[in-house]
Amino acid sequence: MDIGVTKIEMEVGVMDRRVKCKNLIGVLIAFIIAILSESSICPNTVYQKAFLCMLALVGIIYTMFFCKDKSEKKIIYTVFLFALPFIFASLYTFVYGCINGDPLGVRFQAFTTSMYIVIDILVVIGIFFVWKYESIKIISNAIIFSYGITVTVGIVKYGIRNLWLYITARNMYPDWYFSGTFERHDVGVAVVPLILFFSCEIISKKEWKNVEYWIRILLLLAILFLCGKRSAYIGLLSGILLLVVYMLVKNKKNILSYIIIGISLSASFLYVYLIKSGTLQNMFEILNINSMGRLTVYNWFSNQYKLSFFYFGKGFQYIHKYMISGLGSELVNKFGYLHNSILQIYIEMGFIGFWIWLGIWMVLNPVVVKKIIGKSTARFYICLMVSMLAICTVDNVITYPLFQICMYMAVLQHSYEEKDDLYIKDVF
């Protein structure tokens, strides 16, 4: 009897050590991502990309050799669908370049950008394969650690007093150089899908007393506030609104999803029309909204595209290559990116390509997710996509690695939880 107990205790001890070791490695992974994502420490993103490629190898190994369960394979293959718009764009750009020439090297830029999206997906798969339901916490830790480093560096450089001034009086100093110290573009928007995920967890599982989730949400909200990304505010409000609407609507949730998808598609094209016609600029002037130079950059490209069925685009990533080649004004070239992914997709992919891209995002993917995974994840995916589209109106988050990783991880973890029946499906 004593021997049996001893063996059981030894096995439990070994398991505990393995769990502790795995958790420690998870913290280390989060800390490395945090360091490599902090521009004051690693201004060159090549190190971040290299480390993400290493993590992606885990995803490749898992997908090729360890993913045996049929339902699990379906989920993994569904996540790869998120890269489909980029692969389509890359192929289209290749064909377009072969026909019209490619003096700016847009084809290569389109290919590398698309491949990095695939790498982001593989990173998510690799991390989830190892840490399962702790994965979203590892990613959120990385975001929290990263901004913790940002604040620490800022305090060391400027002191607590100036941090307080930044928090309380930054609106009085729109061009104040302290904002460059505390504002982080990728981290500032990456918090949005994480906040939406933890909020969805609380709503779906009715875990209103889950202290850990509330602490994480509060920390992520603090990062959101300190970064001051207005696009992130818009995205979060859009996502939270849809989560609440889905929670309140007891019946006809499918009809609600169709309405949301239809409005999202129509609003995206309407937004391009408002920019092209100059209506958006008039609205900003009337409301006295500071676009931070964005409208000037949008208008620079107004003579390069048409609102016509026969407009075929310039090729994916054309605008970025145009800017870094110095072909625009000083302001345009300084931007580097259009800071408007919706208009970018239209200019680069053309009228038909624009609708195909959005169709994959807002029609094909939700249908596939609903069929293979379930209604709850499909609705959560729609909330995330609408949130991302809202951010895309004034930002270029479709190429932000941390934002993409957070979004894919949120969908993947939600998928596994619904598969394992961890969600109260009649709530969301």
Coordinates of C-alpha atoms in Angstrom, one line a residue:
M1 CA 0.0 0.0 0.0
D2 CA 2.8 2.4 0.9
I3 CA 4.6 1.5 -2.3
G4 CA 1.5 2.2 -4.4
V5 CA 1.0 5.6 -2.7
T6 CA 4.6 6.4 -3.2
K7 CA 4.4 5.7 -6.9
I8 CA 1.3 7.8 -7.2
E9 CA 2.9 10.6 -5.3
M10 CA 6.0 10.4 -7.6
E11 CA 3.9 10.5 -10.7
V12 CA 2.0 13.5 -9.4
G13 CA 5.3 15.2 -8.5
V14 CA 6.6 14.6 -12.0
M15 CA 3.5 16.0 -13.5
D16 CA 3.6 19.1 -11.2
R17 CA 7.2 19.7 -12.2
R18 CA 6.3 19.4 -15.9
V19 CA 3.4 21.9 -15.5
K20 CA 5.6 24.3 -13.6
C21 CA 8.4 24.0 -16.3
K22 CA 5.8 24.6 -19.1
N23 CA 4.4 27.6 -17.3
L24 CA 7.9 29.0 -16.8
I25 CA 8.7 28.6 -20.5
G26 CA 5.3 30.3 -21.3
V27 CA 6.3 33.3 -19.2
L28 CA 9.8 33.3 -20.9
I29 CA 8.1 33.2 -24.3
A30 CA 5.9 36.1 -23.4
F31 CA 8.8 38.1 -22.1
I32 CA 10.9 37.5 -25.2
I33 CA 8.0 38.6 -27.4
A34 CA 7.6 41.7 -25.2
I35 CA 11.3 42.7 -25.4
L36 CA 11.4 42.2 -29.2
S37 CA 8.2 44.2 -29.6
E38 CA 9.4 47.2 -27.6
S39 CA 10.8 49.7 -30.1
S40 CA 13.0 51.5 -27.5
I41 CA 14.9 48.3 -27.0
C42 CA 14.6 46.6 -30.5
P43 CA 13.9 49.3 -33.1
N44 CA 14.7 46.8 -35.8
T45 CA 11.7 44.4 -36.3
V46 CA 13.9 41.8 -37.9
Y47 CA 14.6 40.2 -34.4
Q48 CA 10.9 40.0 -33.7
K49 CA 10.2 38.4 -37.1
A50 CA 13.0 35.9 -36.6
F51 CA 11.7 34.8 -33.2
L52 CA 8.1 34.5 -34.6
C53 CA 9.5 32.4 -37.4
M54 CA 11.0 30.1 -34.7
L55 CA 7.7 29.8 -33.0
A56 CA 6.0 29.2 -36.4
L57 CA 8.2 26.1 -36.8
V58 CA 6.4 24.6 -33.8
G59 CA 3.1 25.2 -35.6
I60 CA 4.4 23.6 -38.7
I61 CA 5.6 20.5 -36.8
Y62 CA 2.3 20.2 -35.0
T63 CA 0.2 20.6 -38.1
M64 CA 2.3 18.1 -40.1
F65 CA 3.0 15.4 -37.5
F66 CA 0.9 15.7 -34.3
C67 CA -2.5 17.0 -35.5
K68 CA -4.3 13.6 -35.8
D69 CA -7.8 14.2 -34.5
K70 CA -10.2 14.9 -37.3
S71 CA -12.2 17.6 -35.5
E72 CA -8.9 19.3 -34.5
K73 CA -7.6 19.2 -38.1
K74 CA -10.8 20.9 -39.2
I75 CA -10.2 23.7 -36.7
I76 CA -6.6 24.2 -37.7
Y77 CA -7.5 24.3 -41.4
T78 CA -10.2 26.8 -40.7
V79 CA -7.7 29.1 -39.0
F80 CA -5.6 28.9 -42.1
L81 CA -8.6 30.4 -44.0
F82 CA -7.8 33.7 -42.4
A83 CA -4.7 34.0 -44.7
L84 CA -6.8 33.3 -47.8
P85 CA -7.4 37.1 -48.7
F86 CA -3.7 37.7 -48.5
I87 CA -2.8 34.7 -50.6
F88 CA -5.4 35.7 -53.2
A89 CA -3.9 39.3 -53.2
S90 CA -0.4 37.9 -53.6
L91 CA -1.5 35.8 -56.6
Y92 CA -3.5 38.6 -58.1
T93 CA -0.5 41.0 -57.7
F94 CA 1.8 38.5 -59.4
V95 CA -0.5 38.2 -62.5
Y96 CA -1.1 42.0 -62.5
G97 CA 2.7 42.6 -62.4
C98 CA 3.3 40.1 -65.3
I99 CA 0.8 42.0 -67.4
N100 CA 1.6 45.6 -66.5
G101 CA 5.1 45.4 -65.3
D102 CA 6.4 45.9 -61.7
P103 CA 9.0 48.7 -61.5
L104 CA 8.4 49.2 -57.7
G105 CA 8.8 45.5 -56.8
V106 CA 5.2 45.2 -55.6
R107 CA 5.0 41.5 -56.3
F108 CA 7.8 40.6 -53.9
Q109 CA 6.4 42.9 -51.2
A110 CA 3.0 41.3 -51.6
F111 CA 4.5 37.8 -51.3
T112 CA 6.5 38.5 -48.2
T113 CA 3.6 40.3 -46.4
S114 CA 1.3 37.4 -47.2
M115 CA 3.8 34.9 -45.9
Y116 CA 4.2 36.8 -42.6
I117 CA 0.4 36.5 -42.1
V118 CA 0.8 32.7 -42.6
I119 CA 3.7 32.9 -40.0
D120 CA 1.4 34.7 -37.6
I121 CA -1.2 31.9 -37.9
L122 CA 1.5 29.2 -37.4
V123 CA 2.8 31.0 -34.3
V124 CA -0.7 30.9 -32.8
I125 CA -1.1 27.2 -33.7
G126 CA 2.3 26.4 -32.3
I127 CA 1.6 28.2 -29.0
F128 CA -1.8 26.7 -28.6
F129 CA -0.5 23.2 -29.3
V130 CA 1.9 23.5 -26.3
W131 CA -0.2 25.6 -23.8
K132 CA -3.8 24.9 -24.9
Y133 CA -6.2 27.1 -22.8
E134 CA -3.3 29.1 -21.2
S135 CA -2.3 30.3 -24.7
I136 CA -4.4 33.5 -24.7
K137 CA -2.9 34.4 -21.3
I138 CA 0.7 34.0 -22.7
I139 CA -0.1 36.4 -25.5
S140 CA -1.8 38.9 -23.2
N141 CA 1.2 38.6 -20.9
A142 CA 3.4 39.5 -23.8
I143 CA 1.4 42.6 -24.5
I144 CA 1.3 43.6 -20.9
F145 CA 5.0 43.0 -20.4
S146 CA 5.8 44.9 -23.5
Y147 CA 4.0 48.0 -22.5
G148 CA 5.3 47.6 -18.9
I149 CA 8.8 48.0 -20.5
T150 CA 7.6 51.0 -22.4
V151 CA 6.3 52.8 -19.3
T152 CA 9.5 51.9 -17.3
V153 CA 11.8 53.3 -20.0
G154 CA 9.6 56.4 -20.2
I155 CA 9.7 56.9 -16.5
V156 CA 13.5 56.4 -16.4
K157 CA 13.9 58.9 -19.2
Y158 CA 11.4 61.6 -18.2
G159 CA 10.3 60.8 -14.6
I160 CA 7.0 60.1 -13.0
R161 CA 6.0 63.8 -13.0
N162 CA 6.1 63.9 -16.8
L163 CA 4.3 60.6 -17.1
W164 CA 1.5 62.2 -15.0
L165 CA 1.5 65.2 -17.3
Y166 CA 1.2 63.0 -20.3
I167 CA -1.8 61.2 -18.8
T168 CA -3.6 64.3 -17.6
A169 CA -2.6 67.0 -20.1
R170 CA -1.6 65.3 -23.4
N171 CA -4.7 66.7 -25.2
M172 CA -3.4 70.2 -24.6
Y173 CA -0.1 69.2 -26.4
P174 CA -1.0 67.3 -29.5
D175 CA 2.5 67.6 -30.9
W176 CA 4.3 67.0 -27.6
Y177 CA 7.2 64.6 -28.0
F178 CA 6.3 62.6 -24.9
S179 CA 3.5 61.0 -26.9
G180 CA 6.2 59.3 -29.0
T181 CA 7.5 57.7 -25.9
F182 CA 4.3 56.2 -24.6
E183 CA 2.4 55.6 -27.8
R184 CA 2.8 52.1 -29.3
H185 CA 1.1 51.3 -32.6
D186 CA 0.9 47.5 -32.7
V187 CA 0.6 47.0 -28.9
G188 CA -2.0 49.8 -28.7
V189 CA -4.4 48.0 -31.1
A190 CA -3.5 44.4 -30.1
V191 CA -5.3 44.9 -26.8
V192 CA -8.6 45.2 -28.6
P193 CA -9.2 41.5 -29.6
L194 CA -7.8 40.4 -26.2
I195 CA -10.3 42.6 -24.3
L196 CA -13.1 41.3 -26.5
F197 CA -12.1 37.7 -25.8
F198 CA -12.0 38.1 -22.1
S199 CA -15.3 40.1 -22.2
C200 CA -16.9 37.3 -24.2
E201 CA -15.6 34.7 -21.7
I202 CA -17.3 36.6 -18.9
I203 CA -20.5 37.0 -20.8
S204 CA -20.7 33.5 -22.3
K205 CA -19.7 31.6 -19.1
K206 CA -21.3 34.1 -16.8
E207 CA -18.0 34.4 -14.9
W208 CA -18.7 37.9 -13.5
K209 CA -16.7 37.1 -10.4
N210 CA -13.6 35.9 -12.3
V211 CA -11.0 38.2 -10.8
E212 CA -8.2 37.2 -13.2
Y213 CA -10.2 38.1 -16.2
W214 CA -11.2 41.5 -14.8
I215 CA -7.6 42.3 -13.8
R216 CA -6.4 41.4 -17.4
I217 CA -9.2 43.6 -18.9
L218 CA -8.3 46.5 -16.7
L219 CA -4.5 46.2 -17.5
L220 CA -5.3 46.0 -21.2
L221 CA -7.7 49.0 -21.0
A222 CA -4.9 51.0 -19.2
I223 CA -2.6 50.2 -22.1
L224 CA -5.3 51.2 -24.5
F225 CA -5.7 54.6 -22.7
L226 CA -1.9 55.3 -22.4
C227 CA -1.3 54.5 -26.1
G228 CA -4.0 56.9 -27.0
K229 CA -4.9 55.1 -30.3
R230 CA -8.2 56.5 -31.4
S231 CA -8.6 53.7 -33.9
A232 CA -8.4 51.2 -31.1
Y233 CA -11.1 53.1 -29.2
I234 CA -13.4 52.9 -32.3
G235 CA -12.6 49.1 -32.7
L236 CA -13.2 48.3 -29.1
L237 CA -16.5 50.2 -28.9
S238 CA -17.7 48.4 -32.1
G239 CA -16.8 45.0 -30.8
I240 CA -18.3 45.5 -27.3
L241 CA -21.5 46.8 -28.9
L242 CA -21.9 43.7 -31.0
L243 CA -21.1 41.4 -28.0
V244 CA -23.9 43.1 -26.0
V245 CA -26.3 43.0 -28.9
Y246 CA -25.8 39.3 -29.4
M247 CA -26.3 38.8 -25.7
L248 CA -29.5 40.8 -25.6
V249 CA -31.1 39.3 -28.7
K250 CA -32.5 36.0 -27.6
N251 CA -33.9 34.8 -30.9
K252 CA -33.1 35.5 -34.6
K253 CA -29.3 35.6 -33.9
N254 CA -28.7 34.3 -37.4
I255 CA -30.7 37.1 -39.0
L256 CA -28.8 39.5 -36.8
S257 CA -25.5 38.1 -38.2
Y258 CA -26.7 38.6 -41.8
I259 CA -27.7 42.2 -41.0
I260 CA -24.3 42.9 -39.4
I261 CA -22.4 41.4 -42.4
G262 CA -24.5 43.3 -44.9
I263 CA -24.0 46.6 -43.1
S264 CA -20.3 46.0 -42.8
L265 CA -19.9 45.3 -46.5
S266 CA -22.0 48.3 -47.6
A267 CA -20.4 50.6 -45.1
S268 CA -16.9 49.6 -46.3
F269 CA -17.6 50.6 -49.9
L270 CA -19.5 53.7 -48.7
Y271 CA -16.4 54.8 -46.8
V272 CA -14.3 54.6 -50.0
Y273 CA -16.9 56.6 -51.8
L274 CA -17.0 59.3 -49.0
I275 CA -13.2 59.7 -49.3
K276 CA -13.2 59.7 -53.1
S277 CA -16.0 62.3 -53.3
G278 CA -14.4 64.6 -50.7
T279 CA -17.5 64.2 -48.5
L280 CA -15.4 62.8 -45.6
Q281 CA -13.1 65.7 -45.6
N282 CA -16.1 68.1 -45.5
M283 CA -17.5 66.2 -42.6
F284 CA -14.2 66.4 -40.7
E285 CA -14.0 70.1 -41.3
I286 CA -17.5 70.7 -40.1
L287 CA -17.0 68.6 -37.0
N288 CA -13.5 70.1 -36.5
I289 CA -11.9 66.6 -36.3
N290 CA -8.1 66.5 -36.6
S291 CA -7.2 63.6 -39.0
M292 CA -3.5 64.0 -38.1
G293 CA -2.7 64.4 -41.8
R294 CA -4.5 61.2 -42.9
L295 CA -7.0 62.9 -45.2
T296 CA -4.2 64.8 -47.0
V297 CA -2.5 61.4 -47.6
Y298 CA -5.8 59.8 -48.8
N299 CA -6.4 62.7 -51.2
W300 CA -2.9 62.3 -52.7
F301 CA -4.0 59.0 -54.2
S302 CA -7.5 60.2 -55.3
N303 CA -6.4 60.5 -59.0
Q304 CA -4.9 57.0 -59.0
Y305 CA -8.2 55.0 -58.6
K306 CA -11.8 55.1 -59.9
L307 CA -15.1 54.0 -58.4
S308 CA -15.7 51.7 -61.4
F309 CA -16.3 48.0 -62.0
F310 CA -13.5 48.2 -64.5
Y311 CA -10.9 49.6 -62.1
F312 CA -8.4 46.7 -61.5
G313 CA -6.1 48.0 -58.8
K314 CA -2.4 48.5 -58.5
G315 CA -1.3 45.3 -56.8
F316 CA -1.2 44.5 -53.1
Q317 CA 1.2 46.6 -51.1
Y318 CA 1.6 49.1 -54.0
I319 CA 1.0 52.1 -51.7
H320 CA 3.7 51.1 -49.2
K321 CA 6.2 50.6 -52.0
Y322 CA 5.1 53.9 -53.6
M323 CA 5.8 55.8 -50.3
I324 CA 9.1 54.2 -49.4
S325 CA 10.3 54.8 -53.0
G326 CA 9.8 58.6 -52.3
L327 CA 7.2 59.1 -55.1
G328 CA 4.8 61.1 -52.9
S329 CA 5.0 64.4 -51.0
E330 CA 7.1 64.8 -47.9
L331 CA 4.1 64.0 -45.7
V332 CA 3.0 61.0 -47.9
N333 CA 6.4 59.5 -47.8
K334 CA 6.8 60.0 -44.1
F335 CA 3.6 58.0 -43.4
G336 CA 5.1 54.9 -45.0
Y337 CA 1.6 53.3 -45.0
L338 CA -1.8 54.6 -45.9
H339 CA -3.2 54.3 -42.4
N340 CA -6.5 53.1 -44.0
S341 CA -6.6 49.5 -44.8
I342 CA -10.1 49.7 -46.4
L343 CA -9.1 52.3 -48.9
Q344 CA -5.7 50.5 -49.4
I345 CA -7.5 47.3 -50.3
Y346 CA -9.6 49.1 -52.8
I347 CA -6.8 51.0 -54.5
E348 CA -4.5 48.0 -54.6
M349 CA -7.0 45.2 -55.4
G350 CA -9.5 47.1 -57.6
F351 CA -13.3 47.0 -57.5
I352 CA -13.7 43.2 -58.0
G353 CA -10.7 42.4 -55.8
F354 CA -12.1 44.6 -53.0
W355 CA -15.4 42.7 -52.9
I356 CA -13.6 39.3 -53.1
W357 CA -11.3 40.3 -50.2
L358 CA -14.2 41.5 -48.0
G359 CA -16.3 38.6 -49.1
I360 CA -13.8 36.2 -47.8
W361 CA -13.5 38.1 -44.5
M362 CA -17.2 38.7 -43.9
V363 CA -19.1 36.0 -45.8
L364 CA -16.9 32.9 -46.6
N365 CA -15.1 32.6 -43.2
P366 CA -18.1 33.1 -41.0
V367 CA -20.0 30.4 -43.0
V368 CA -17.1 28.0 -42.8
V369 CA -16.5 28.7 -39.1
K370 CA -20.2 28.1 -38.3
K371 CA -20.3 24.9 -40.2
I372 CA -17.1 23.4 -38.9
I373 CA -16.8 24.8 -35.4
G374 CA -20.1 26.3 -34.3
K375 CA -22.5 29.2 -34.1
S376 CA -20.9 30.8 -31.0
T377 CA -17.4 31.0 -32.6
A378 CA -18.9 32.3 -35.9
R379 CA -20.6 35.1 -34.0
F380 CA -17.5 35.9 -32.0
Y381 CA -15.5 36.0 -35.3
I382 CA -18.0 38.5 -36.7
C383 CA -17.6 40.7 -33.7
L384 CA -13.8 40.6 -34.1
M385 CA -14.0 41.3 -37.9
V386 CA -16.3 44.3 -37.5
S387 CA -14.0 45.6 -34.8
M388 CA -11.0 45.2 -37.1
L389 CA -12.8 46.9 -40.0
A390 CA -13.6 49.8 -37.7
I391 CA -9.9 50.1 -36.9
C392 CA -9.0 49.7 -40.5
T393 CA -10.8 53.0 -41.4
V394 CA -7.9 55.0 -40.0
D395 CA -5.1 52.4 -39.5
N396 CA -3.2 49.6 -41.3
V397 CA -3.7 46.8 -38.7
I398 CA -4.0 44.1 -41.4
T399 CA -0.2 44.0 -41.4
Y400 CA 0.5 44.4 -37.6
P401 CA 1.9 41.1 -36.3
L402 CA 0.9 41.4 -32.7
F403 CA -2.6 42.5 -33.6
Q404 CA -3.0 39.6 -36.0
I405 CA -1.6 37.1 -33.6
C406 CA -4.0 38.3 -30.8
M407 CA -7.0 38.1 -33.2
Y408 CA -6.2 34.6 -34.5
M409 CA -5.4 33.3 -31.0
A410 CA -8.8 34.7 -29.7
V411 CA -10.6 32.8 -32.5
L412 CA -8.6 29.6 -32.1
Q413 CA -9.1 29.4 -28.3
H414 CA -12.8 30.2 -28.7
S415 CA -13.1 27.4 -31.3
Y416 CA -11.5 24.8 -29.0
E417 CA -13.7 25.9 -26.1
E418 CA -16.8 25.6 -28.1
K419 CA -15.7 22.2 -29.5
D420 CA -15.1 21.0 -25.9
D421 CA -18.6 22.4 -25.0
L422 CA -17.1 24.9 -22.5
Y423 CA -19.5 27.7 -23.6
I424 CA -23.1 28.3 -22.6
K425 CA -24.4 28.4 -26.2
D426 CA -27.8 29.9 -25.5
V427 CA -26.1 33.1 -24.1
F428 CA -23.9 33.9 -27.1

